[in-house]
Amino acid sequence: MLEDVEKILVSQEDLAKRVEQLGQEITKDYAGQEILMIGVLRGAAIFMADLSRAIKVPVALDFMAVSSYGHSTSSSGVVRIIKDLDEDVKGKHVLIVEDIIDSGLTLKYLIDYIKSRDPQSVKICTLLNKPDRRKVEVPIAYNGFTIPDYFVVGFGLDYAEKYRNLPFIGILKPEIYSH
Ligand code: IMP
Ligand code: MG
């Protein structure tokens, strides 16, 4: 796995520090409230596990799965729900947790979908933000790191379901996905 990584973009230590800071910020912003965290499977699972433990107000956890890129590295623009919510979002403070926002198409779809179910509030927390390829604007309340337009893996992010368990964010060698 390691030999497929060109460079470490965000170290394990920097990830841990930033997740802790985000948790503190969220704890302050939601003081006296409860949060329904909705993770976007599968990439956000690892970030959500750490982030939820850095938040000191009560949280409930739910997950959604939407169609992803499959084995390609760019968005098809088509979003399909593979796994719907188990919790009722009506009247809740929803925090959508995403691994990375690239084109923004996935999040745009999800935020509209969740808003149509009448939550009290909806905010987005993303570990990574790749603004160079944005096609639709999405309001990001909490952002871990803004990164340049590289295809990255690790800490939940995959290429063809591999590399999710790397403890850092690394740039994948282009020859891995260019054939
Ligand atoms: P968007 O709809 O283009 O914003 O895509 C968001 C989704 O694409 C993320 O949840 C990831 O699953 C995937 N994605 C986008 N960029 C990368 C990347 O650099 N590495 C791994 N997955 C990515
Ligand atoms: Mg993915």
PDB file of C-alpha atoms and ligand atoms in Angstrom:
ATOM      1  CA  MET A   1       0.000   0.000   0.000  1.00  0.00           C
ATOM      2  CA  LEU A   2       2.663   2.474   1.069  1.00  0.00           C
ATOM      3  CA  GLU A   3       4.566   2.075  -2.183  1.00  0.00           C
ATOM      4  CA  ASP A   4       1.503   3.394  -4.076  1.00  0.00           C
ATOM      5  CA  VAL A   5       1.641   6.712  -2.210  1.00  0.00           C
ATOM      6  CA  GLU A   6       3.644   9.506  -3.817  1.00  0.00           C
ATOM      7  CA  LYS A   7       3.630  11.874  -0.878  1.00  0.00           C
ATOM      8  CA  ILE A   8       2.001  12.341   2.507  1.00  0.00           C
ATOM      9  CA  LEU A   9      -0.200  15.423   2.308  1.00  0.00           C
ATOM     10  CA  VAL A  10      -1.604  15.423   5.858  1.00  0.00           C
ATOM     11  CA  SER A  11       0.183  13.476   8.580  1.00  0.00           C
ATOM     12  CA  GLN A  12      -1.480  11.306  11.191  1.00  0.00           C
ATOM     13  CA  GLU A  13      -0.488  13.833  13.849  1.00  0.00           C
ATOM     14  CA  ASP A  14      -1.949  16.818  11.969  1.00  0.00           C
ATOM     15  CA  LEU A  15      -5.161  14.880  11.355  1.00  0.00           C
ATOM     16  CA  ALA A  16      -5.532  14.112  15.055  1.00  0.00           C
ATOM     17  CA  LYS A  17      -4.924  17.750  16.024  1.00  0.00           C
ATOM     18  CA  ARG A  18      -7.377  19.129  13.487  1.00  0.00           C
ATOM     19  CA  VAL A  19     -10.113  16.629  14.350  1.00  0.00           C
ATOM     20  CA  GLU A  20      -9.740  17.614  18.004  1.00  0.00           C
ATOM     21  CA  GLN A  21     -10.049  21.337  17.083  1.00  0.00           C
ATOM     22  CA  LEU A  22     -13.136  20.695  14.960  1.00  0.00           C
ATOM     23  CA  GLY A  23     -14.680  18.767  17.850  1.00  0.00           C
ATOM     24  CA  GLN A  24     -14.094  21.674  20.204  1.00  0.00           C
ATOM     25  CA  GLU A  25     -15.550  24.164  17.739  1.00  0.00           C
ATOM     26  CA  ILE A  26     -18.642  22.011  17.163  1.00  0.00           C
ATOM     27  CA  THR A  27     -19.055  21.442  20.923  1.00  0.00           C
ATOM     28  CA  LYS A  28     -19.097  25.213  21.455  1.00  0.00           C
ATOM     29  CA  ASP A  29     -21.472  25.951  18.570  1.00  0.00           C
ATOM     30  CA  TYR A  30     -23.991  23.311  19.654  1.00  0.00           C
ATOM     31  CA  ALA A  31     -23.824  23.941  23.415  1.00  0.00           C
ATOM     32  CA  GLY A  32     -27.044  22.796  25.102  1.00  0.00           C
ATOM     33  CA  GLN A  33     -28.202  20.962  21.973  1.00  0.00           C
ATOM     34  CA  GLU A  34     -28.055  17.478  20.548  1.00  0.00           C
ATOM     35  CA  ILE A  35     -26.617  16.647  17.153  1.00  0.00           C
ATOM     36  CA  LEU A  36     -27.651  14.056  14.616  1.00  0.00           C
ATOM     37  CA  MET A  37     -24.442  13.310  12.737  1.00  0.00           C
ATOM     38  CA  ILE A  38     -25.070  11.832   9.302  1.00  0.00           C
ATOM     39  CA  GLY A  39     -21.992  10.235   7.789  1.00  0.00           C
ATOM     40  CA  VAL A  40     -21.694   9.657   4.074  1.00  0.00           C
ATOM     41  CA  LEU A  41     -20.553   6.076   3.582  1.00  0.00           C
ATOM     42  CA  ARG A  42     -18.048   4.761   3.205  1.00  0.00           C
ATOM     43  CA  GLY A  43     -15.384   7.442   3.124  1.00  0.00           C
ATOM     44  CA  ALA A  44     -16.586   9.451   6.134  1.00  0.00           C
ATOM     45  CA  ALA A  45     -16.744   6.498   8.543  1.00  0.00           C
ATOM     46  CA  ILE A  46     -13.218   6.850   9.904  1.00  0.00           C
ATOM     47  CA  PHE A  47     -13.360  10.644  10.226  1.00  0.00           C
ATOM     48  CA  MET A  48     -16.777  10.390  11.883  1.00  0.00           C
ATOM     49  CA  ALA A  49     -15.546   7.847  14.427  1.00  0.00           C
ATOM     50  CA  ASP A  50     -12.808  10.230  15.579  1.00  0.00           C
ATOM     51  CA  LEU A  51     -14.820  13.446  15.247  1.00  0.00           C
ATOM     52  CA  SER A  52     -17.793  12.130  17.223  1.00  0.00           C
ATOM     53  CA  ARG A  53     -15.469  11.301  20.130  1.00  0.00           C
ATOM     54  CA  ALA A  54     -14.062  14.843  20.068  1.00  0.00           C
ATOM     55  CA  ILE A  55     -17.573  16.315  20.479  1.00  0.00           C
ATOM     56  CA  LYS A  56     -18.782  16.731  24.054  1.00  0.00           C
ATOM     57  CA  VAL A  57     -22.507  17.333  23.491  1.00  0.00           C
ATOM     58  CA  PRO A  58     -24.824  14.336  22.923  1.00  0.00           C
ATOM     59  CA  VAL A  59     -24.719  12.958  19.387  1.00  0.00           C
ATOM     60  CA  ALA A  60     -26.737  10.365  17.517  1.00  0.00           C
ATOM     61  CA  LEU A  61     -25.107   8.682  14.528  1.00  0.00           C
ATOM     62  CA  ASP A  62     -26.706   7.765  11.257  1.00  0.00           C
ATOM     63  CA  PHE A  63     -25.288   6.970   7.835  1.00  0.00           C
ATOM     64  CA  MET A  64     -26.295   7.346   4.233  1.00  0.00           C
ATOM     65  CA  ALA A  65     -24.730   5.727   1.217  1.00  0.00           C
ATOM     66  CA  VAL A  66     -24.928   7.224  -2.229  1.00  0.00           C
ATOM     67  CA  SER A  67     -23.586   6.036  -5.550  1.00  0.00           C
ATOM     68  CA  SER A  68     -19.928   6.956  -5.854  1.00  0.00           C
ATOM     69  CA  TYR A  69     -17.391   7.125  -8.611  1.00  0.00           C
ATOM     70  CA  GLY A  70     -16.911   3.371  -8.729  1.00  0.00           C
ATOM     71  CA  HIS A  71     -13.422   2.825 -10.040  1.00  0.00           C
ATOM     72  CA  SER A  72     -13.049   6.212 -11.661  1.00  0.00           C
ATOM     73  CA  THR A  73     -11.551   9.328 -10.077  1.00  0.00           C
ATOM     74  CA  SER A  74     -14.040  11.974 -11.212  1.00  0.00           C
ATOM     75  CA  SER A  75     -17.725  12.578 -10.631  1.00  0.00           C
ATOM     76  CA  SER A  76     -20.390  11.270 -12.967  1.00  0.00           C
ATOM     77  CA  GLY A  77     -22.807  13.872 -11.629  1.00  0.00           C
ATOM     78  CA  VAL A  78     -25.339  11.123 -10.983  1.00  0.00           C
ATOM     79  CA  VAL A  79     -26.263  10.639  -7.337  1.00  0.00           C
ATOM     80  CA  ARG A  80     -28.295   7.640  -6.286  1.00  0.00           C
ATOM     81  CA  ILE A  81     -29.275   6.646  -2.728  1.00  0.00           C
ATOM     82  CA  ILE A  82     -27.944   3.190  -1.857  1.00  0.00           C
ATOM     83  CA  LYS A  83     -28.714   3.371   1.866  1.00  0.00           C
ATOM     84  CA  ASP A  84     -31.284   5.784   3.236  1.00  0.00           C
ATOM     85  CA  LEU A  85     -31.462   7.287   6.740  1.00  0.00           C
ATOM     86  CA  ASP A  86     -32.637   5.145   9.638  1.00  0.00           C
ATOM     87  CA  GLU A  87     -33.353   8.130  11.895  1.00  0.00           C
ATOM     88  CA  ASP A  88     -36.113  10.708  11.467  1.00  0.00           C
ATOM     89  CA  VAL A  89     -34.401  14.067  10.910  1.00  0.00           C
ATOM     90  CA  LYS A  90     -37.490  16.164  11.568  1.00  0.00           C
ATOM     91  CA  GLY A  91     -36.761  18.880  14.139  1.00  0.00           C
ATOM     92  CA  LYS A  92     -33.157  17.744  14.648  1.00  0.00           C
ATOM     93  CA  HIS A  93     -29.849  19.559  14.342  1.00  0.00           C
ATOM     94  CA  VAL A  94     -28.234  17.658  11.496  1.00  0.00           C
ATOM     95  CA  LEU A  95     -24.505  17.671  10.881  1.00  0.00           C
ATOM     96  CA  ILE A  96     -23.573  16.007   7.592  1.00  0.00           C
ATOM     97  CA  VAL A  97     -20.093  14.483   7.789  1.00  0.00           C
ATOM     98  CA  GLU A  98     -18.205  13.978   4.525  1.00  0.00           C
ATOM     99  CA  ASP A  99     -14.667  12.834   3.730  1.00  0.00           C
ATOM    100  CA  ILE A 100     -14.017  15.225   0.846  1.00  0.00           C
ATOM    101  CA  ILE A 101     -15.914  17.764  -1.219  1.00  0.00           C
ATOM    102  CA  ASP A 102     -14.750  17.817  -4.813  1.00  0.00           C
ATOM    103  CA  SER A 103     -17.353  18.774  -7.443  1.00  0.00           C
ATOM    104  CA  GLY A 104     -19.887  19.326  -4.650  1.00  0.00           C
ATOM    105  CA  LEU A 105     -22.520  17.326  -6.518  1.00  0.00           C
ATOM    106  CA  THR A 106     -22.905  14.634  -3.859  1.00  0.00           C
ATOM    107  CA  LEU A 107     -23.327  17.119  -1.022  1.00  0.00           C
ATOM    108  CA  LYS A 108     -25.641  19.391  -2.986  1.00  0.00           C
ATOM    109  CA  TYR A 109     -27.940  16.460  -3.536  1.00  0.00           C
ATOM    110  CA  LEU A 110     -27.741  15.277   0.082  1.00  0.00           C
ATOM    111  CA  ILE A 111     -28.312  18.653   1.668  1.00  0.00           C
ATOM    112  CA  ASP A 112     -31.410  19.251  -0.455  1.00  0.00           C
ATOM    113  CA  TYR A 113     -32.651  15.747   0.336  1.00  0.00           C
ATOM    114  CA  ILE A 114     -32.190  16.201   4.092  1.00  0.00           C
ATOM    115  CA  LYS A 115     -33.673  19.733   4.091  1.00  0.00           C
ATOM    116  CA  SER A 116     -36.824  18.391   2.447  1.00  0.00           C
ATOM    117  CA  ARG A 117     -37.340  16.268   5.580  1.00  0.00           C
ATOM    118  CA  ASP A 118     -37.729  19.281   7.848  1.00  0.00           C
ATOM    119  CA  PRO A 119     -34.732  19.293  10.209  1.00  0.00           C
ATOM    120  CA  GLN A 120     -34.274  22.210  12.610  1.00  0.00           C
ATOM    121  CA  SER A 121     -30.856  22.948  11.104  1.00  0.00           C
ATOM    122  CA  VAL A 122     -28.390  21.400   8.653  1.00  0.00           C
ATOM    123  CA  LYS A 123     -24.662  22.013   8.507  1.00  0.00           C
ATOM    124  CA  ILE A 124     -21.797  20.344   6.671  1.00  0.00           C
ATOM    125  CA  CYS A 125     -18.516  19.179   8.165  1.00  0.00           C
ATOM    126  CA  THR A 126     -15.917  17.901   5.722  1.00  0.00           C
ATOM    127  CA  LEU A 127     -12.459  16.581   6.458  1.00  0.00           C
ATOM    128  CA  LEU A 128     -11.073  17.763   3.127  1.00  0.00           C
ATOM    129  CA  ASN A 129     -12.086  20.432   0.661  1.00  0.00           C
ATOM    130  CA  LYS A 130     -10.849  20.372  -2.937  1.00  0.00           C
ATOM    131  CA  PRO A 131     -12.273  23.640  -4.320  1.00  0.00           C
ATOM    132  CA  ASP A 132     -10.511  23.580  -7.722  1.00  0.00           C
ATOM    133  CA  ARG A 133     -13.054  21.282  -9.321  1.00  0.00           C
ATOM    134  CA  ARG A 134     -16.213  22.659  -7.709  1.00  0.00           C
ATOM    135  CA  LYS A 135     -19.251  22.543  -9.996  1.00  0.00           C
ATOM    136  CA  VAL A 136     -21.914  23.576  -7.491  1.00  0.00           C
ATOM    137  CA  GLU A 137     -21.491  25.705  -4.382  1.00  0.00           C
ATOM    138  CA  VAL A 138     -22.179  24.055  -1.040  1.00  0.00           C
ATOM    139  CA  PRO A 139     -22.054  25.879   2.299  1.00  0.00           C
ATOM    140  CA  ILE A 140     -19.266  24.313   4.385  1.00  0.00           C
ATOM    141  CA  ALA A 141     -19.584  25.098   8.090  1.00  0.00           C
ATOM    142  CA  TYR A 142     -16.563  23.063   9.220  1.00  0.00           C
ATOM    143  CA  ASN A 143     -13.573  22.232   7.045  1.00  0.00           C
ATOM    144  CA  GLY A 144     -10.580  20.187   8.131  1.00  0.00           C
ATOM    145  CA  PHE A 145      -8.126  20.997   5.361  1.00  0.00           C
ATOM    146  CA  THR A 146      -8.322  22.696   1.970  1.00  0.00           C
ATOM    147  CA  ILE A 147      -6.152  20.766  -0.460  1.00  0.00           C
ATOM    148  CA  PRO A 148      -4.996  21.160  -4.071  1.00  0.00           C
ATOM    149  CA  ASP A 149      -6.467  19.079  -6.882  1.00  0.00           C
ATOM    150  CA  TYR A 150      -4.712  15.747  -6.259  1.00  0.00           C
ATOM    151  CA  PHE A 151      -6.373  12.386  -5.961  1.00  0.00           C
ATOM    152  CA  VAL A 152      -5.830  11.481  -2.321  1.00  0.00           C
ATOM    153  CA  VAL A 153      -6.351   8.347  -0.254  1.00  0.00           C
ATOM    154  CA  GLY A 154      -6.238   7.292   3.386  1.00  0.00           C
ATOM    155  CA  PHE A 155      -8.139   8.079   6.616  1.00  0.00           C
ATOM    156  CA  GLY A 156     -11.294   6.695   4.996  1.00  0.00           C
ATOM    157  CA  LEU A 157     -10.676   7.792   1.416  1.00  0.00           C
ATOM    158  CA  ASP A 158     -10.228   5.068  -1.146  1.00  0.00           C
ATOM    159  CA  TYR A 159      -9.292   4.260  -4.660  1.00  0.00           C
ATOM    160  CA  ALA A 160     -11.258   1.189  -5.795  1.00  0.00           C
ATOM    161  CA  GLU A 161     -11.963   0.367  -2.115  1.00  0.00           C
ATOM    162  CA  LYS A 162      -8.273   0.261  -1.215  1.00  0.00           C
ATOM    163  CA  TYR A 163      -6.159   2.489   1.072  1.00  0.00           C
ATOM    164  CA  ARG A 164      -8.984   3.507   3.454  1.00  0.00           C
ATOM    165  CA  ASN A 165      -7.011   2.223   6.433  1.00  0.00           C
ATOM    166  CA  LEU A 166      -3.920   4.340   5.839  1.00  0.00           C
ATOM    167  CA  PRO A 167      -3.615   6.538   8.956  1.00  0.00           C
ATOM    168  CA  PHE A 168      -2.632   9.648   6.939  1.00  0.00           C
ATOM    169  CA  ILE A 169      -3.853  11.468   3.799  1.00  0.00           C
ATOM    170  CA  GLY A 170      -1.561  10.634   0.890  1.00  0.00           C
ATOM    171  CA  ILE A 171      -1.363  11.552  -2.769  1.00  0.00           C
ATOM    172  CA  LEU A 172      -1.835   8.431  -4.861  1.00  0.00           C
ATOM    173  CA  LYS A 173       0.724   7.818  -7.593  1.00  0.00           C
ATOM    174  CA  PRO A 174      -1.017   8.666 -10.881  1.00  0.00           C
ATOM    175  CA  GLU A 175       0.162   5.419 -12.499  1.00  0.00           C
ATOM    176  CA  ILE A 176      -2.123   3.527 -10.087  1.00  0.00           C
ATOM    177  CA  TYR A 177      -5.266   4.972 -11.653  1.00  0.00           C
ATOM    178  CA  SER A 178      -4.141   6.126 -15.104  1.00  0.00           C
ATOM    179  CA  HIS A 179      -4.345   2.748 -16.857  1.00  0.00           C
TER     180      HIS A 179
HETATM  181  P1  IMP B   1     -18.171  15.232  -5.245  1.00  0.00           P
HETATM  182  O1  IMP B   1     -19.608  14.853  -5.439  1.00  0.00           O
HETATM  183  O2  IMP B   1     -17.467  15.429  -6.567  1.00  0.00           O
HETATM  184  O3  IMP B   1     -17.965  16.394  -4.328  1.00  0.00           O
HETATM  185  O4  IMP B   1     -17.446  13.963  -4.681  1.00  0.00           O
HETATM  186  C1  IMP B   1     -17.388  13.621  -3.379  1.00  0.00           C
HETATM  187  C2  IMP B   1     -16.988  12.166  -3.250  1.00  0.00           C
HETATM  188  O5  IMP B   1     -16.039  11.787  -4.263  1.00  0.00           O
HETATM  189  C3  IMP B   1     -16.276  11.936  -1.949  1.00  0.00           C
HETATM  190  O6  IMP B   1     -17.169  11.566  -0.954  1.00  0.00           O
HETATM  191  C4  IMP B   1     -15.295  10.840  -2.287  1.00  0.00           C
HETATM  192  O7  IMP B   1     -15.895   9.579  -2.071  1.00  0.00           O
HETATM  193  C5  IMP B   1     -14.996  11.002  -3.758  1.00  0.00           C
HETATM  194  N1  IMP B   1     -13.707  11.711  -3.994  1.00  0.00           N
HETATM  195  C6  IMP B   1     -13.510  12.934  -4.512  1.00  0.00           C
HETATM  196  N2  IMP B   1     -12.210  13.265  -4.560  1.00  0.00           N
HETATM  197  C7  IMP B   1     -11.550  12.204  -4.057  1.00  0.00           C
HETATM  198  C8  IMP B   1     -10.149  11.932  -3.813  1.00  0.00           C
HETATM  199  O8  IMP B   1      -9.222  12.738  -4.067  1.00  0.00           O
HETATM  200  N3  IMP B   1      -9.875  10.711  -3.267  1.00  0.00           N
HETATM  201  C9  IMP B   1     -10.827   9.800  -2.945  1.00  0.00           C
HETATM  202  N4  IMP B   1     -12.125  10.001  -3.133  1.00  0.00           N
HETATM  203  C10 IMP B   1     -12.494  11.202  -3.690  1.00  0.00           C
HETATM  204 MG    MG B   2     -15.420   7.304  -2.324  1.00  0.00          MG
END
